[in-house]
JSON list of C-alpha atoms in Angstrom, two decimals:
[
{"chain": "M", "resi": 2, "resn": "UNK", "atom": "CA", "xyz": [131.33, 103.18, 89.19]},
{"chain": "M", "resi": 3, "resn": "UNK", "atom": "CA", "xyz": [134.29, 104.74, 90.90]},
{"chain": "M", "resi": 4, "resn": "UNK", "atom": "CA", "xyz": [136.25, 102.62, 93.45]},
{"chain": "M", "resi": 5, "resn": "UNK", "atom": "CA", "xyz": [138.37, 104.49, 94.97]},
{"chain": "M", "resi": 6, "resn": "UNK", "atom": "CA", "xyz": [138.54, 102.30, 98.21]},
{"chain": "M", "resi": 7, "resn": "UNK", "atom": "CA", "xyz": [137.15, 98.70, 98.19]},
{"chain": "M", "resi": 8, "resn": "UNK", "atom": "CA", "xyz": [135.00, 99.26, 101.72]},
{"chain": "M", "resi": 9, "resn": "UNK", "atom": "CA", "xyz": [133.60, 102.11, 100.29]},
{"chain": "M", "resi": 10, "resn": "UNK", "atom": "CA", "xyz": [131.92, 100.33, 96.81]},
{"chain": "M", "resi": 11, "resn": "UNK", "atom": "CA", "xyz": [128.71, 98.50, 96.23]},
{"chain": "M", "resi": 12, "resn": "UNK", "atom": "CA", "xyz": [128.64, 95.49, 96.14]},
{"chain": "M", "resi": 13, "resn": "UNK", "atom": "CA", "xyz": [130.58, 93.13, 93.30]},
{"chain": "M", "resi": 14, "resn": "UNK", "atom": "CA", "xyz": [127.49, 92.20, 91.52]},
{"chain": "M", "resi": 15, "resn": "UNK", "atom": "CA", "xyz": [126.20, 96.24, 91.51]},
{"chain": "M", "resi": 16, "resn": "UNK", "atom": "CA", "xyz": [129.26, 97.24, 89.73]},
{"chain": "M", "resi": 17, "resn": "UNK", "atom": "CA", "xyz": [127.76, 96.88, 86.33]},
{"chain": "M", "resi": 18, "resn": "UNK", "atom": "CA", "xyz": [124.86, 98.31, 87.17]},
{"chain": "M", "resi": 19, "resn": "UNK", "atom": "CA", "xyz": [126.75, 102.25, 86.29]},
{"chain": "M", "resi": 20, "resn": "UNK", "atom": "CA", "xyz": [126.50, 103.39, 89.84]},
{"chain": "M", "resi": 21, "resn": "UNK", "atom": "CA", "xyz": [129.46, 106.08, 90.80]},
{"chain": "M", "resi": 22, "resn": "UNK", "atom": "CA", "xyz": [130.32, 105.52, 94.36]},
{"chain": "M", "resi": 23, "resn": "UNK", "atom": "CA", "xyz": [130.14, 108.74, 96.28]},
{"chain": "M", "resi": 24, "resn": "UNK", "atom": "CA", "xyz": [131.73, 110.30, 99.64]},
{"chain": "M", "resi": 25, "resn": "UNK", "atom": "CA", "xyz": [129.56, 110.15, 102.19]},
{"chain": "M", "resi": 26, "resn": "UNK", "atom": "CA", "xyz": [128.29, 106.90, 104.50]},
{"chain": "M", "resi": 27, "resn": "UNK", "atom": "CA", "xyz": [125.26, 105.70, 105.91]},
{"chain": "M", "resi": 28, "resn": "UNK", "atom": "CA", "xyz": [123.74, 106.97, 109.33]},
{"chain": "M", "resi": 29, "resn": "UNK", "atom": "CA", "xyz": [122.92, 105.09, 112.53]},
{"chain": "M", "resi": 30, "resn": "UNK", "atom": "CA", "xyz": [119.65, 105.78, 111.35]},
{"chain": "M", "resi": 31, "resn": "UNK", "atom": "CA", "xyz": [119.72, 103.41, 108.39]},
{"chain": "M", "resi": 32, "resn": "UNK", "atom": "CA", "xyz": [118.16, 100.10, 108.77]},
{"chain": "M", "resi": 33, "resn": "UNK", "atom": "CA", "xyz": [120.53, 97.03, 108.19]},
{"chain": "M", "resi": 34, "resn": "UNK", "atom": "CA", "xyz": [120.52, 95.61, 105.10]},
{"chain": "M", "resi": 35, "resn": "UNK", "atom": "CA", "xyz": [118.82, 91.88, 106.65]},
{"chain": "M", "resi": 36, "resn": "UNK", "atom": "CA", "xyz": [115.70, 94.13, 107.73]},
{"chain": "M", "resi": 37, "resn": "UNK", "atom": "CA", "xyz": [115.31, 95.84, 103.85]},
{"chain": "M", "resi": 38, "resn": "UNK", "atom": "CA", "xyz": [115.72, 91.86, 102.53]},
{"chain": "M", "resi": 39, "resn": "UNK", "atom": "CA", "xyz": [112.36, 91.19, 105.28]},
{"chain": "M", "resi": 40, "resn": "UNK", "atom": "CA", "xyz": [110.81, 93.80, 104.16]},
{"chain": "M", "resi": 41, "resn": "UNK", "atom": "CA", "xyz": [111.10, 92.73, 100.64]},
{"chain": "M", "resi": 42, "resn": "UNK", "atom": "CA", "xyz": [111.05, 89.16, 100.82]},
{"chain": "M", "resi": 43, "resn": "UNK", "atom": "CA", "xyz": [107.63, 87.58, 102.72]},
{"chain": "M", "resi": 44, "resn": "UNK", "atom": "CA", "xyz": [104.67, 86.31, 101.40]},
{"chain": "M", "resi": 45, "resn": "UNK", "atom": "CA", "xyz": [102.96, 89.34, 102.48]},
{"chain": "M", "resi": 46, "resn": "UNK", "atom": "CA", "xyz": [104.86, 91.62, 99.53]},
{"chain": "M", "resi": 47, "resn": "UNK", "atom": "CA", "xyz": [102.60, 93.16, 97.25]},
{"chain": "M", "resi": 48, "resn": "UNK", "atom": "CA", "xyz": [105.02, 94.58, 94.22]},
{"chain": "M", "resi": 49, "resn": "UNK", "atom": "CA", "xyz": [104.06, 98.20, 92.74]},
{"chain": "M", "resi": 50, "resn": "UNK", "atom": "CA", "xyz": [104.62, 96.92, 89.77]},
{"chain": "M", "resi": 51, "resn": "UNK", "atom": "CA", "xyz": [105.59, 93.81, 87.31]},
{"chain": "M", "resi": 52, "resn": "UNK", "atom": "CA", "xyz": [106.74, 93.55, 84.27]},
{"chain": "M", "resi": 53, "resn": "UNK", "atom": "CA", "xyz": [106.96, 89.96, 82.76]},
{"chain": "M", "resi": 54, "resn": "UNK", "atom": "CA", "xyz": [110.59, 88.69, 82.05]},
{"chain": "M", "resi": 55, "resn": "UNK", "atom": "CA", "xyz": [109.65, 87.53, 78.32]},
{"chain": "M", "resi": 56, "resn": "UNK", "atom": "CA", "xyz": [108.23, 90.96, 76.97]},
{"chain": "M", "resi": 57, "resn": "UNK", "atom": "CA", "xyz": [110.29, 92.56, 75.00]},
{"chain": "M", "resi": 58, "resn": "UNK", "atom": "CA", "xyz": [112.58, 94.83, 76.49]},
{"chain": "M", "resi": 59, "resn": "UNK", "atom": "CA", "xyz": [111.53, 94.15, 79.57]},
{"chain": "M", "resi": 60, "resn": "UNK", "atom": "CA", "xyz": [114.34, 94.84, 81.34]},
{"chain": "M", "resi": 61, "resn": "UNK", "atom": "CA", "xyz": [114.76, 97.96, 80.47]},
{"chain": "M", "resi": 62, "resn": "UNK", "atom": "CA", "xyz": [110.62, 98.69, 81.59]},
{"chain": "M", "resi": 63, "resn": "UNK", "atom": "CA", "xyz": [112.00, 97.07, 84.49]},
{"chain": "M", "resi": 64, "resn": "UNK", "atom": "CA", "xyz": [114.66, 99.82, 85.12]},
{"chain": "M", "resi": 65, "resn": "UNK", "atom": "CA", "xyz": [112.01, 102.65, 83.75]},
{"chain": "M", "resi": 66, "resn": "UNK", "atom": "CA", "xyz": [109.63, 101.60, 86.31]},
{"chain": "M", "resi": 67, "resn": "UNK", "atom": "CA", "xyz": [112.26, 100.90, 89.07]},
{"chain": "M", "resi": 68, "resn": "UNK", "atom": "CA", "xyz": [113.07, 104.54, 88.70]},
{"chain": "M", "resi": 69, "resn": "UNK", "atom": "CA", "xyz": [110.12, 106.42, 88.14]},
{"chain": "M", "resi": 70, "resn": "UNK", "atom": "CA", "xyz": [109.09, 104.46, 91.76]},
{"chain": "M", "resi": 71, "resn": "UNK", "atom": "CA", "xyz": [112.16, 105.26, 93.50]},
{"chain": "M", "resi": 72, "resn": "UNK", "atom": "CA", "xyz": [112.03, 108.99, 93.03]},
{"chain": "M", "resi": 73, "resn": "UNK", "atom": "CA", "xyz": [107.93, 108.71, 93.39]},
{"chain": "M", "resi": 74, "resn": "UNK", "atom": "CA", "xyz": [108.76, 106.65, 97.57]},
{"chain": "M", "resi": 75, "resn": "UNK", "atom": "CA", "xyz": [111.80, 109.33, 97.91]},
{"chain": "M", "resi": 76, "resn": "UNK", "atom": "CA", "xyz": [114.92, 107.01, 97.68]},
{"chain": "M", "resi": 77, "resn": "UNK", "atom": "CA", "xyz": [116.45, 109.07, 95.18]},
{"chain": "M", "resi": 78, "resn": "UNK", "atom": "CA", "xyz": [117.76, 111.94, 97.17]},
{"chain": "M", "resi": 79, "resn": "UNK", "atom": "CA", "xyz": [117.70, 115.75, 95.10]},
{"chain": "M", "resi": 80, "resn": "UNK", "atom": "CA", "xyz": [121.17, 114.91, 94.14]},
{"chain": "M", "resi": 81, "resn": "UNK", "atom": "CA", "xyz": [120.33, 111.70, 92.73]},
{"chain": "M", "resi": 82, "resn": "UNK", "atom": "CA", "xyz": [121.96, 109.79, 95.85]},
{"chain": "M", "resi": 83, "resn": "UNK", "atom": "CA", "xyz": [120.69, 106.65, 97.42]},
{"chain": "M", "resi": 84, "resn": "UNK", "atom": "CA", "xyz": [122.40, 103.23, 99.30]},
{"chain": "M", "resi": 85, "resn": "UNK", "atom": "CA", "xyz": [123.02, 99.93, 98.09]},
{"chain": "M", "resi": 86, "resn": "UNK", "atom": "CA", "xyz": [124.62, 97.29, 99.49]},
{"chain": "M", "resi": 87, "resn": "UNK", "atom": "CA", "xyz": [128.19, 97.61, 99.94]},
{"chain": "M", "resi": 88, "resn": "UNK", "atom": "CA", "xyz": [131.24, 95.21, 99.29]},
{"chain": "M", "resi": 89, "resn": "UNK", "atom": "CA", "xyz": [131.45, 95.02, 103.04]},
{"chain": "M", "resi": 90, "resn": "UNK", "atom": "CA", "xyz": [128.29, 94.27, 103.49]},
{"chain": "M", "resi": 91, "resn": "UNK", "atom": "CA", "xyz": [127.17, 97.47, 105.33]},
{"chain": "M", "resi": 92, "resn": "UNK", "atom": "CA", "xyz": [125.26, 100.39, 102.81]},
{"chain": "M", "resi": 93, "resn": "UNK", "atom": "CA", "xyz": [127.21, 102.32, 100.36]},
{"chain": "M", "resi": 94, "resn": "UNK", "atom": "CA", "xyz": [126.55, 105.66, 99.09]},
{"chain": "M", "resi": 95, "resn": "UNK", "atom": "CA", "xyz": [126.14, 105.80, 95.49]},
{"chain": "M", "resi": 96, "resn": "UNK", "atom": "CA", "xyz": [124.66, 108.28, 92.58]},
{"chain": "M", "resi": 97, "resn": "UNK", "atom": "CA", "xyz": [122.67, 107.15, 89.79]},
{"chain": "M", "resi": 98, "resn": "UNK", "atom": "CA", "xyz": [124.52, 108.03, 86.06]},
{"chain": "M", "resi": 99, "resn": "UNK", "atom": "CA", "xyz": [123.19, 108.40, 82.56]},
{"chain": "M", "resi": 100, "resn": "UNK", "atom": "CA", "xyz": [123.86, 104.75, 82.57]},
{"chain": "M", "resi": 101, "resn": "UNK", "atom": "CA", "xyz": [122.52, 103.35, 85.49]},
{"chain": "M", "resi": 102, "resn": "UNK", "atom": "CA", "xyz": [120.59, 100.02, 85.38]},
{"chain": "M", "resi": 103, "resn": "UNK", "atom": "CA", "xyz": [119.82, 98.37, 88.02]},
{"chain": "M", "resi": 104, "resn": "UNK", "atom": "CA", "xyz": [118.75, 94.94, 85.86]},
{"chain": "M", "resi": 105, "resn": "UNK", "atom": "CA", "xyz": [122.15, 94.94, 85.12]},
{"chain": "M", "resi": 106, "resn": "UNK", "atom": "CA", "xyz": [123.11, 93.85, 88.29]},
{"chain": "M", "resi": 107, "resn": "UNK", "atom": "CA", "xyz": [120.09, 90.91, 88.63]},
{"chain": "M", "resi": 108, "resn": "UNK", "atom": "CA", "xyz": [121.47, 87.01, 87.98]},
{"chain": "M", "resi": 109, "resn": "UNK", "atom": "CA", "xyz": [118.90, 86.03, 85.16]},
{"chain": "M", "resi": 110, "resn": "UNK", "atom": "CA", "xyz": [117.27, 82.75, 86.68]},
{"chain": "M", "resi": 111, "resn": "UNK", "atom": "CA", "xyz": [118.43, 83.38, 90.31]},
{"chain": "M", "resi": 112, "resn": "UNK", "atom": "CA", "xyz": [115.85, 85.12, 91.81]},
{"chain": "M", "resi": 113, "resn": "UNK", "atom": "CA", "xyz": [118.14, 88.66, 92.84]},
{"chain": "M", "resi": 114, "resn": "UNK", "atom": "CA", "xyz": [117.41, 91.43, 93.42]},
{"chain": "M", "resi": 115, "resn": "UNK", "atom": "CA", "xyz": [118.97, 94.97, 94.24]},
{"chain": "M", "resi": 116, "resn": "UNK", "atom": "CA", "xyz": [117.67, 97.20, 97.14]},
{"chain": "M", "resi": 117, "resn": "UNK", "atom": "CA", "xyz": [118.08, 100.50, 97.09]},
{"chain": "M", "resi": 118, "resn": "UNK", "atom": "CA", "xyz": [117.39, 102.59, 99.96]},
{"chain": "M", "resi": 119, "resn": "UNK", "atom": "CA", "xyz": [116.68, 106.57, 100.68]},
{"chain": "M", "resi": 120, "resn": "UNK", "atom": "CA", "xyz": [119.92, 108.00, 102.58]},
{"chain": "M", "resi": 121, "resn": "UNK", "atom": "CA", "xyz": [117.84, 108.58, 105.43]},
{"chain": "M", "resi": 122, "resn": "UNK", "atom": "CA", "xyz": [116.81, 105.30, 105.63]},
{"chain": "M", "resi": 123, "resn": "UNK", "atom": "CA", "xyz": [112.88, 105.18, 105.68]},
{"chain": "M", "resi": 124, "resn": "UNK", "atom": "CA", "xyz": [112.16, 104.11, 102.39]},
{"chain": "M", "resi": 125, "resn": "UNK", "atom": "CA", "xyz": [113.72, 101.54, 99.98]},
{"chain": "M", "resi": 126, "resn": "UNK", "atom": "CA", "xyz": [112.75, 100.34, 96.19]},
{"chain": "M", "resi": 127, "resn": "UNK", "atom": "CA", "xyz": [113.59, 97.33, 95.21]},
{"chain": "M", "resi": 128, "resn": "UNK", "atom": "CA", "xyz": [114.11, 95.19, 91.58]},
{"chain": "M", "resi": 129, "resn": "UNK", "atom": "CA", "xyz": [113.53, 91.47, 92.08]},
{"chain": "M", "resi": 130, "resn": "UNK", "atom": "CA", "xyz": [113.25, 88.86, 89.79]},
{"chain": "M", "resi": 131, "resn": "UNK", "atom": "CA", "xyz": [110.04, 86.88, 91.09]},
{"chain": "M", "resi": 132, "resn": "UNK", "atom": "CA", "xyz": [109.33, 83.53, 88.69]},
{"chain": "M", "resi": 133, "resn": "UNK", "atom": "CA", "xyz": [108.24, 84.86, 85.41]},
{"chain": "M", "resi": 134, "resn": "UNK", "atom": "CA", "xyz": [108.29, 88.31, 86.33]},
{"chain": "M", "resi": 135, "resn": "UNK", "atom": "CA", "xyz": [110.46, 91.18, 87.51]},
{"chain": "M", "resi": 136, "resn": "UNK", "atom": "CA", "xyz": [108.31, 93.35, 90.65]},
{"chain": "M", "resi": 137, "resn": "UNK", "atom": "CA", "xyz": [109.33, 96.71, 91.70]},
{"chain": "M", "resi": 138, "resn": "UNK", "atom": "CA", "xyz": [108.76, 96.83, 95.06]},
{"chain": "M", "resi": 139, "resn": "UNK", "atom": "CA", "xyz": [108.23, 100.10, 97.78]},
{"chain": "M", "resi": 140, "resn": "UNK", "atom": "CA", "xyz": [108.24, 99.83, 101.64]},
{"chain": "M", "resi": 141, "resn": "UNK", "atom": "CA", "xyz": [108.07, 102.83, 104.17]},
{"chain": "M", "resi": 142, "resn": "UNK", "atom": "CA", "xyz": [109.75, 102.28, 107.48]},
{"chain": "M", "resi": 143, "resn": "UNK", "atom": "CA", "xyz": [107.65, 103.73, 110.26]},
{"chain": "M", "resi": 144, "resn": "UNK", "atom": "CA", "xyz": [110.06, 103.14, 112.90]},
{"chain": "M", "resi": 145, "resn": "UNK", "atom": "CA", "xyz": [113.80, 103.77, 113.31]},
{"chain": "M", "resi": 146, "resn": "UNK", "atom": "CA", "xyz": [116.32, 101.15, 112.67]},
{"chain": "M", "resi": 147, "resn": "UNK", "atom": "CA", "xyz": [116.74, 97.27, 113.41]}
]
């Protein structure tokens, strides 16, 4: 990850996950980041998929998946752009490299998660650590921003 300016970076715990930080900022259009955490965290969440945190290399099926869902919902721009949370709380632009993973950025045993959402802001993917599993979970926004 670059960091050229501290506003401008995801946020501390992203920062292994091999994200490069890239010009550009998040529209009015973009929901906050407390209405992606609803959408991803209620008892009516239904992950796309799981992958159970004792299989082996699971985290790594966790980032496969995580990906192949992201550019399936349209979060992963054609320049391989998306948002994440930023160091000042508000969304950061960032690209995805050769070693981007997003599991790298979970808290084994904390229940994290990272939430990356389309630069337009009507869809996100998400990684979350959920009990014994890791879910990969998809929402659509069908209104504007909150």
């Amino acid at each position: 990850m670059t960091g050229e300016q501290s506003a401008g970076a995801p946020a501390p715990q992203l920062a292994k996950a091999g994200l490069e930080a890239v010009a550009g900022h998040a529209g009015e259009e973009v929901p906050s980041y407390a209405r992606a955490f609803k959408a991803v965290v209620n008892v009516e969440v239904k992950p796309v998929a799981t992958v159970p945190r004792t299989a082996p290399g699971a985290l790594q099926e966790a980032d496969r998946l995580w990906r192949e869902h992201a550019r399936a919902a349209g979060v992963i721009d054609g320049e391989g752009c998306f948002l994440v949370r930023g160091a000042d709380r508000d969304w950061v632009r960032v690209r995805g490299t050769a070693h981007t993973a997003l599991s790298a950025a979970l808290v084994p045993g904390a229940g994290s998660m990272v939430i990356a959402m389309s630069p337009d802001g009507r869809r996100l993917c998400a990684l979350t650590e959920e009990d014994d599993d890791y879910w990969i979970v998809v929402h659509h926004f069908e209104d504007g921003p909150v």
